[in-house]
Tab-separated table of C-alpha atoms and ligand atoms in Angstrom:
chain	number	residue	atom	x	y	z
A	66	UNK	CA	-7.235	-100.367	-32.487
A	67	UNK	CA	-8.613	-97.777	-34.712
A	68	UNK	CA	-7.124	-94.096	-34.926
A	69	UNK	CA	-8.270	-91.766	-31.827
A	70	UNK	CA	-6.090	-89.098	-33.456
A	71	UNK	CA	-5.800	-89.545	-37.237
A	72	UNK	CA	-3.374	-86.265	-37.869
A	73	UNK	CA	-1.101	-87.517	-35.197
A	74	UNK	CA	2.794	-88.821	-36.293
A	75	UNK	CA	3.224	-92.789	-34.819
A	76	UNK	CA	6.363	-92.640	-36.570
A	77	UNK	CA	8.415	-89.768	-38.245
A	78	UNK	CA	10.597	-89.595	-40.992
A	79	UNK	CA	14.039	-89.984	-38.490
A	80	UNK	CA	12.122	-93.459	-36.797
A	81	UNK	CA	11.619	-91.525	-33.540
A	82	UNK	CA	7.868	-92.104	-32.296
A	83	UNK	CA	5.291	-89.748	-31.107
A	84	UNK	CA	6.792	-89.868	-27.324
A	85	UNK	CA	10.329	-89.139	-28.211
A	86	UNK	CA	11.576	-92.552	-28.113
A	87	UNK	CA	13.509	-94.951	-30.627
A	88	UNK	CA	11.852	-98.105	-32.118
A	89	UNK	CA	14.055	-100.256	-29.911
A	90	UNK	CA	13.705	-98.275	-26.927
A	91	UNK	CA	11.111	-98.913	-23.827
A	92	UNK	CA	9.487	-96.157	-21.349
A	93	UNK	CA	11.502	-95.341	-18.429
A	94	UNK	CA	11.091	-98.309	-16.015
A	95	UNK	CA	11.783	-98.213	-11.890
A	96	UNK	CA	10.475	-101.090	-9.656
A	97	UNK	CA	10.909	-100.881	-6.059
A	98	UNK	CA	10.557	-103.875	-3.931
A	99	UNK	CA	8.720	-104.049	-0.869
A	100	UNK	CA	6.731	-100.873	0.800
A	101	UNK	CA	3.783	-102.110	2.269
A	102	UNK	CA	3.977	-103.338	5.756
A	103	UNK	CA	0.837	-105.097	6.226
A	104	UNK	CA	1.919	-107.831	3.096
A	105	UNK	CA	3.881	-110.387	3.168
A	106	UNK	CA	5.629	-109.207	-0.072
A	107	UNK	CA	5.093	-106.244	-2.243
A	108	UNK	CA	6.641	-104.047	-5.063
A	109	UNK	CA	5.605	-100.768	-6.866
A	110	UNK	CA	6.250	-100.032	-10.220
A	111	UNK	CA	6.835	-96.828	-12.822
A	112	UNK	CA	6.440	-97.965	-16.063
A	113	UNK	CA	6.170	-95.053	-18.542
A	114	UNK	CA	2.937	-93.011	-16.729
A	115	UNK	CA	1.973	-96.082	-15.628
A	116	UNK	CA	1.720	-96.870	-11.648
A	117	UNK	CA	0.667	-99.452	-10.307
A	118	UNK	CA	1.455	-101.026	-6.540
A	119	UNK	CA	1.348	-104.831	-5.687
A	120	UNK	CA	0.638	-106.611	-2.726
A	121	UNK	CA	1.164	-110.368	-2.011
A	122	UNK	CA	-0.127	-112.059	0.968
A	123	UNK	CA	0.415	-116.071	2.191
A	124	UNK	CA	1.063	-118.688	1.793
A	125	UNK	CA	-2.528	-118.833	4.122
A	126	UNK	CA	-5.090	-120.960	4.423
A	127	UNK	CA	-7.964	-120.559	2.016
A	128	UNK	CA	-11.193	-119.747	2.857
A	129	UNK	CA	-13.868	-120.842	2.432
A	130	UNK	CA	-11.744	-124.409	2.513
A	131	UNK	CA	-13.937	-126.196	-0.494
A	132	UNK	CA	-11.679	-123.966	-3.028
A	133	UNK	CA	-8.010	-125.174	-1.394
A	134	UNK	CA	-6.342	-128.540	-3.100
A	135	UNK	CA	-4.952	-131.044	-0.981
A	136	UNK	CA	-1.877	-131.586	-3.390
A	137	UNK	CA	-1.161	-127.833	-4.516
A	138	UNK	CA	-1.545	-124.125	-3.124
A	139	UNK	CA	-3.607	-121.855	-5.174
A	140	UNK	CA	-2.780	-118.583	-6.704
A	141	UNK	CA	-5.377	-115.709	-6.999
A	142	UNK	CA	-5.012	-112.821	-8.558
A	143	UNK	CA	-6.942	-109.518	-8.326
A	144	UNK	CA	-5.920	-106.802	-11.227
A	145	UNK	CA	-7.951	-103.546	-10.314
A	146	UNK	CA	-8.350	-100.181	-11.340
A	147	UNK	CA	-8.618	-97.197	-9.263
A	148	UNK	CA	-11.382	-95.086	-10.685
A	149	UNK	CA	-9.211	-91.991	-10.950
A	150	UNK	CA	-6.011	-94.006	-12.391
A	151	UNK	CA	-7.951	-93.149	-16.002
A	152	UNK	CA	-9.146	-89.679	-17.663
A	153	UNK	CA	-12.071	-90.791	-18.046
A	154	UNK	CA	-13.475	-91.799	-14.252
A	155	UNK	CA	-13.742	-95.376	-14.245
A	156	UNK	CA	-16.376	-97.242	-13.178
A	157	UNK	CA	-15.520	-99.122	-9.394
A	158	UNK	CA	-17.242	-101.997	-9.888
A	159	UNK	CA	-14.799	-105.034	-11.412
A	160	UNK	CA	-15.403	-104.539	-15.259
A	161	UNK	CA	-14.566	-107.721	-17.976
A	162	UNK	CA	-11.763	-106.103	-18.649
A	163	UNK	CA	-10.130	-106.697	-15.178
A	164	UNK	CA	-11.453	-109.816	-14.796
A	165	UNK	CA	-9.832	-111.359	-17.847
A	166	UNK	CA	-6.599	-109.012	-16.725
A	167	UNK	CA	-6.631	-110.765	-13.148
A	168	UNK	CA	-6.925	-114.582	-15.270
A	169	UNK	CA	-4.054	-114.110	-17.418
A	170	UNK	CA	-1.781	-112.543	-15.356
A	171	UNK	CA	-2.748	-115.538	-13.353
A	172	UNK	CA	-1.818	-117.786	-15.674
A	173	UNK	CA	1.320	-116.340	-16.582
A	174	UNK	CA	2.622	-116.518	-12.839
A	175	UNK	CA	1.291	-119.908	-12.272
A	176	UNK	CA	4.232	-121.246	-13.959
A	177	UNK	CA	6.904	-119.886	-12.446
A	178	UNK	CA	5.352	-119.953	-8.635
A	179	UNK	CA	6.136	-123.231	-6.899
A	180	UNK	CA	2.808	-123.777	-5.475
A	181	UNK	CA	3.005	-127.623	-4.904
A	182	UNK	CA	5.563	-126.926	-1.836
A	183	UNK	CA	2.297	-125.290	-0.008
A	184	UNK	CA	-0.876	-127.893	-0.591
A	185	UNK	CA	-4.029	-126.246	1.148
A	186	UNK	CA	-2.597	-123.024	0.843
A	187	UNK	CA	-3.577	-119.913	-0.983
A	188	UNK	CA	-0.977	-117.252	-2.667
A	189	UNK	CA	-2.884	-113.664	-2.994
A	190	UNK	CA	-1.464	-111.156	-5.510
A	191	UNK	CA	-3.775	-107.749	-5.193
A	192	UNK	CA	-2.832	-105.497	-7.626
A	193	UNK	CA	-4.013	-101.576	-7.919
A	194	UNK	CA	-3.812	-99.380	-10.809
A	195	UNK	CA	-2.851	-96.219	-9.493
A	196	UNK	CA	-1.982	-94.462	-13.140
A	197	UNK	CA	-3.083	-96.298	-16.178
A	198	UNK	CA	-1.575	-95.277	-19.675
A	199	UNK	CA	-0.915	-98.263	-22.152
A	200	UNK	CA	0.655	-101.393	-21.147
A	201	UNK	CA	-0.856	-102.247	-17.093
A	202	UNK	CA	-1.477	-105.664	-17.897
A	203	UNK	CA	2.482	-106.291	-18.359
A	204	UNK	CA	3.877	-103.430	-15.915
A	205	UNK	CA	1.948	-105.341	-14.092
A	206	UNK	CA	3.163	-108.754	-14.350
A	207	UNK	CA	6.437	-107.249	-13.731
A	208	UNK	CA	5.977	-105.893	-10.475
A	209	UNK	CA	3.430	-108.950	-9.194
A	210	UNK	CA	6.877	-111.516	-10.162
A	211	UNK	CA	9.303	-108.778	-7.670
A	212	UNK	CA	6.356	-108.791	-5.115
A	213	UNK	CA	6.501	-112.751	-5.157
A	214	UNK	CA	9.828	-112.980	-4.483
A	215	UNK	CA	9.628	-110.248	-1.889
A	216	UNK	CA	7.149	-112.656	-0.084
A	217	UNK	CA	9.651	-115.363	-0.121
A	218	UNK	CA	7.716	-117.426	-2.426
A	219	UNK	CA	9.862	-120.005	-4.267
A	220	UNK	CA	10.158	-119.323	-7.173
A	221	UNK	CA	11.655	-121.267	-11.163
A	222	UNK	CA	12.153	-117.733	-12.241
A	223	UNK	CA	10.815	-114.022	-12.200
A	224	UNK	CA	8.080	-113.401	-14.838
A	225	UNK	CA	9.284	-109.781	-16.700
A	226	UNK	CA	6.979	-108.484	-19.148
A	227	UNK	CA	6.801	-105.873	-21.815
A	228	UNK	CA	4.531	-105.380	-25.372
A	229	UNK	CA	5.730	-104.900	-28.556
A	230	UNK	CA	3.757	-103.709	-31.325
A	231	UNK	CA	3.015	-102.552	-35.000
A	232	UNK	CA	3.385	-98.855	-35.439
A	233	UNK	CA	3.253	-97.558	-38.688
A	234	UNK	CA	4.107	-100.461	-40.781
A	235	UNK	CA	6.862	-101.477	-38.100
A	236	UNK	CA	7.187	-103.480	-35.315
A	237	UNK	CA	8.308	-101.595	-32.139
A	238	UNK	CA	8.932	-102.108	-28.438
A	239	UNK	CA	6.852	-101.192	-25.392
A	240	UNK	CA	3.777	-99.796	-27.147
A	241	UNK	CA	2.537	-96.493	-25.301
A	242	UNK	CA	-1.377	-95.352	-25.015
A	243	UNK	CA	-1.443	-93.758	-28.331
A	244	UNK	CA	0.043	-96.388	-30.325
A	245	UNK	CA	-2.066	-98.707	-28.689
A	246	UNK	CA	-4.867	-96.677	-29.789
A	247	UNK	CA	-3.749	-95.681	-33.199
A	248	UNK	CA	-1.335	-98.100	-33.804
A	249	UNK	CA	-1.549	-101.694	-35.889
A	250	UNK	CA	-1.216	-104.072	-33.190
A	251	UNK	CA	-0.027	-104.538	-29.726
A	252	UNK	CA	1.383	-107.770	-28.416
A	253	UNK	CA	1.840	-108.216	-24.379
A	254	UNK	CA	4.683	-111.021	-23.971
A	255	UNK	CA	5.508	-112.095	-20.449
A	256	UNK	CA	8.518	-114.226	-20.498
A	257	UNK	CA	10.957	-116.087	-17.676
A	258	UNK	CA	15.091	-115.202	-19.014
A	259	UNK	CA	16.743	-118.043	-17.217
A	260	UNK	CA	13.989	-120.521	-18.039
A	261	UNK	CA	13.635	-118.843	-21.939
A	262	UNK	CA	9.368	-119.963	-21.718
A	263	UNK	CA	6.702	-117.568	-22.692
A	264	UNK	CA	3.946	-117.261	-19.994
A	265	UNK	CA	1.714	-114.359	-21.784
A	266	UNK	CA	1.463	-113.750	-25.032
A	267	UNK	CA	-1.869	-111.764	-26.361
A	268	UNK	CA	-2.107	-110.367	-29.657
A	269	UNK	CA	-4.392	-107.557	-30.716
A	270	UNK	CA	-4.333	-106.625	-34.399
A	271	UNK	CA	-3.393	-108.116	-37.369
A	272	UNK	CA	0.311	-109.088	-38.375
A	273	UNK	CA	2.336	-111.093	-41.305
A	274	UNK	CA	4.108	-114.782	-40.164
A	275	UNK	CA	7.435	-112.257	-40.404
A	276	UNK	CA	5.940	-109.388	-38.359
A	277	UNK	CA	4.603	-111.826	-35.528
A	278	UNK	CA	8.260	-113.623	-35.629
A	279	UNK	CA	9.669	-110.355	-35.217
A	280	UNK	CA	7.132	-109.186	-32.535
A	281	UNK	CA	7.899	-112.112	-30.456
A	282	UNK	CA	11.714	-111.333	-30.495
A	283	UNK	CA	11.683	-107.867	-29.939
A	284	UNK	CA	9.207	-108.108	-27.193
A	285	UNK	CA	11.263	-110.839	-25.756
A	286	UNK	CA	14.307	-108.553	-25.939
A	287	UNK	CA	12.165	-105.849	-23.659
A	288	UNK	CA	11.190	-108.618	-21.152
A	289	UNK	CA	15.237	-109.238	-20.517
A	290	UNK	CA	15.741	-105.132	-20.129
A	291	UNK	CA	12.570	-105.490	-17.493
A	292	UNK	CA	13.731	-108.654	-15.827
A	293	UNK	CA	17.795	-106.688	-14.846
A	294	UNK	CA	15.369	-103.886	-13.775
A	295	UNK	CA	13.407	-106.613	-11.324
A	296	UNK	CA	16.643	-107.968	-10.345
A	297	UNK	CA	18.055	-104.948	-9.003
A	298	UNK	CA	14.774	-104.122	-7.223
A	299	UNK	CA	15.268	-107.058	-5.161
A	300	UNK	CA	19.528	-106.468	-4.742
A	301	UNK	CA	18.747	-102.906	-3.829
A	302	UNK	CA	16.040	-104.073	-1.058
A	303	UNK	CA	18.185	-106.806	0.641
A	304	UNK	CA	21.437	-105.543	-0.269
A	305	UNK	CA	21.435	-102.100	-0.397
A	306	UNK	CA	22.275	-99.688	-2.781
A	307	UNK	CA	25.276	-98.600	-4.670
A	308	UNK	CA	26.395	-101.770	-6.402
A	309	UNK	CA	24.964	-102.690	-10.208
B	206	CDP	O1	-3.275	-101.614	-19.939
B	206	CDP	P1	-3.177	-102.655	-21.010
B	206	CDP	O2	-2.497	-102.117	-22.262
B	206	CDP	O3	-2.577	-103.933	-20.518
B	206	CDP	O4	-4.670	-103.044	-21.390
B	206	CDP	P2	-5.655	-102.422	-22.504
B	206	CDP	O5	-6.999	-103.035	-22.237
B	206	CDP	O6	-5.064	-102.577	-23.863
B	206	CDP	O7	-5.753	-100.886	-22.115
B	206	CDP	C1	-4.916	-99.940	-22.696
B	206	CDP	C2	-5.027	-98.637	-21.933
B	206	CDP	O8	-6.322	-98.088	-22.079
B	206	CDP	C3	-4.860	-98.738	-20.425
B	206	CDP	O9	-3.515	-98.893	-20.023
B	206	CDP	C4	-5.428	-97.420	-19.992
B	206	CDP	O10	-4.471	-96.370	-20.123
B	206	CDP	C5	-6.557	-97.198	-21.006
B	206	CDP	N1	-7.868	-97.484	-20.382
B	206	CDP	C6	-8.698	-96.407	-20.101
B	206	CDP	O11	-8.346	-95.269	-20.405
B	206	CDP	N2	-9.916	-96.622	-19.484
B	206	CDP	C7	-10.315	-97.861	-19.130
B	206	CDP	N3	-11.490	-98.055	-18.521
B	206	CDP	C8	-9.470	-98.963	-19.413
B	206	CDP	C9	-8.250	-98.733	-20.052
């Protein structure tokens, strides 16, 4: 946290925030699915500024074979930046940050992919960061879940994702770059609909037993907005256009 921009308005006197929007309302969202014909599955998402494309590849066999298990498949997940996807160049090599990006996004896929129908086998998500502004870690989530399913994978459910936050003393959906920044606190959910189980939740900040009640339902609420968006990603891809 801590304010990058201490004369700038999170949160004006009409409850519209500093990019137009109301506190109930998300970025603009558009997932495609599928894209890149050298994956088995793939999506590419818009979320906001941010961009980000996702490849999936298997199930295959792992190498090298010491890391497969006989009675499950494995899922690994790569999260990674392009340099140029930030104002500030960023550095190519894999920084901590996408490291622990790449291990919970893991973990928040892991239950929803049926790996125990593929034992040896190894599920690759690759994910780049073309555009980076607030909110990659759960953009993309989002578009790793469509990419799954556009592999074929079985799947329990999609994983859709969105952060809530505190913004000037109140909670809010989809926190952007500057109100992560400047804001109070920032909390990426990633949640299955059908299933109702959270498979991400992160908190960064500081907020009341009401505020972090409230941040977990309003967050959820953005997940189900994400998860129709998925959803018609997928209908659009293997049934065309045209119909909801
Ligand atoms: O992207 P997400 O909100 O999931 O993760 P974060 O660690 O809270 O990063 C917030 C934002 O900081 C990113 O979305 C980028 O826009 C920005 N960032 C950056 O400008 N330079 C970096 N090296 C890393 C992140």
């Amino acid at each position: 946290m801590g304010g990058r921009d201490a004369t700038m308005v999170l949160l004006d006197e009409n409850g519209i925030r500093c990019d137009g929007r109301k506190v109930d309302e998300p970025r603009r969202i558009m997932i495609k699915a599928g894209g890149l014909k050298n994956a088995d599955g793939s999506a590419y998402i818009e979320f906001g500024d941010n961009k980000i494309l996702v490849g999936v590849f298997g199930p295959r066999d792992v190498h090298p074979k010491h890391m497969s298990n006989t009675d499950t498949g494995i899922l690994r997940v790569r999260y990674h930046m392009e340099p140029f996807s930030v104002g500030e160049r960023k550095n190519p090599a894999p920084s901590r940050r996408e490291i622990e990006i790449s291990k919970v996004i893991k973990e928040a896929l892991e239950p929803a992919v049926m790996l125990e129908k593929f034992p040896r086998t190894a599920v690759d998500v690759f994910i780049e960061v073309l555009q980076a502004d607030g909110g990659t870690r759960c953009a993309a989530l989002s578009a790793a879940s469509v990419a799954l399913a556009d592999a074929g994978i079985p799947m329990r459910d999609m994983v859709a994702a969105c952060a809530s936050g505190k913004v000037a003393d109140t909670i809010v959906l989809d926190v952007n770059n500057e109100e992560d920044q400047a804001g109070q606190a920032d909390m990426p959910i990633g949640y299955m609909p059908s299933l109702e189980k959270i498979t991400l939740l992160q908190l960064d900040g500081v907020l009341t037993p009401e505020e972090y009640k409230k941040c977990v339902d309003v967050g959820v609420q953005g997940c189900k907005i994400v998860y129709d968006i998925q959803k018609k990603a997928l209908k659009d891809k293997y049934f065309g256009k045209g119909d909801d």
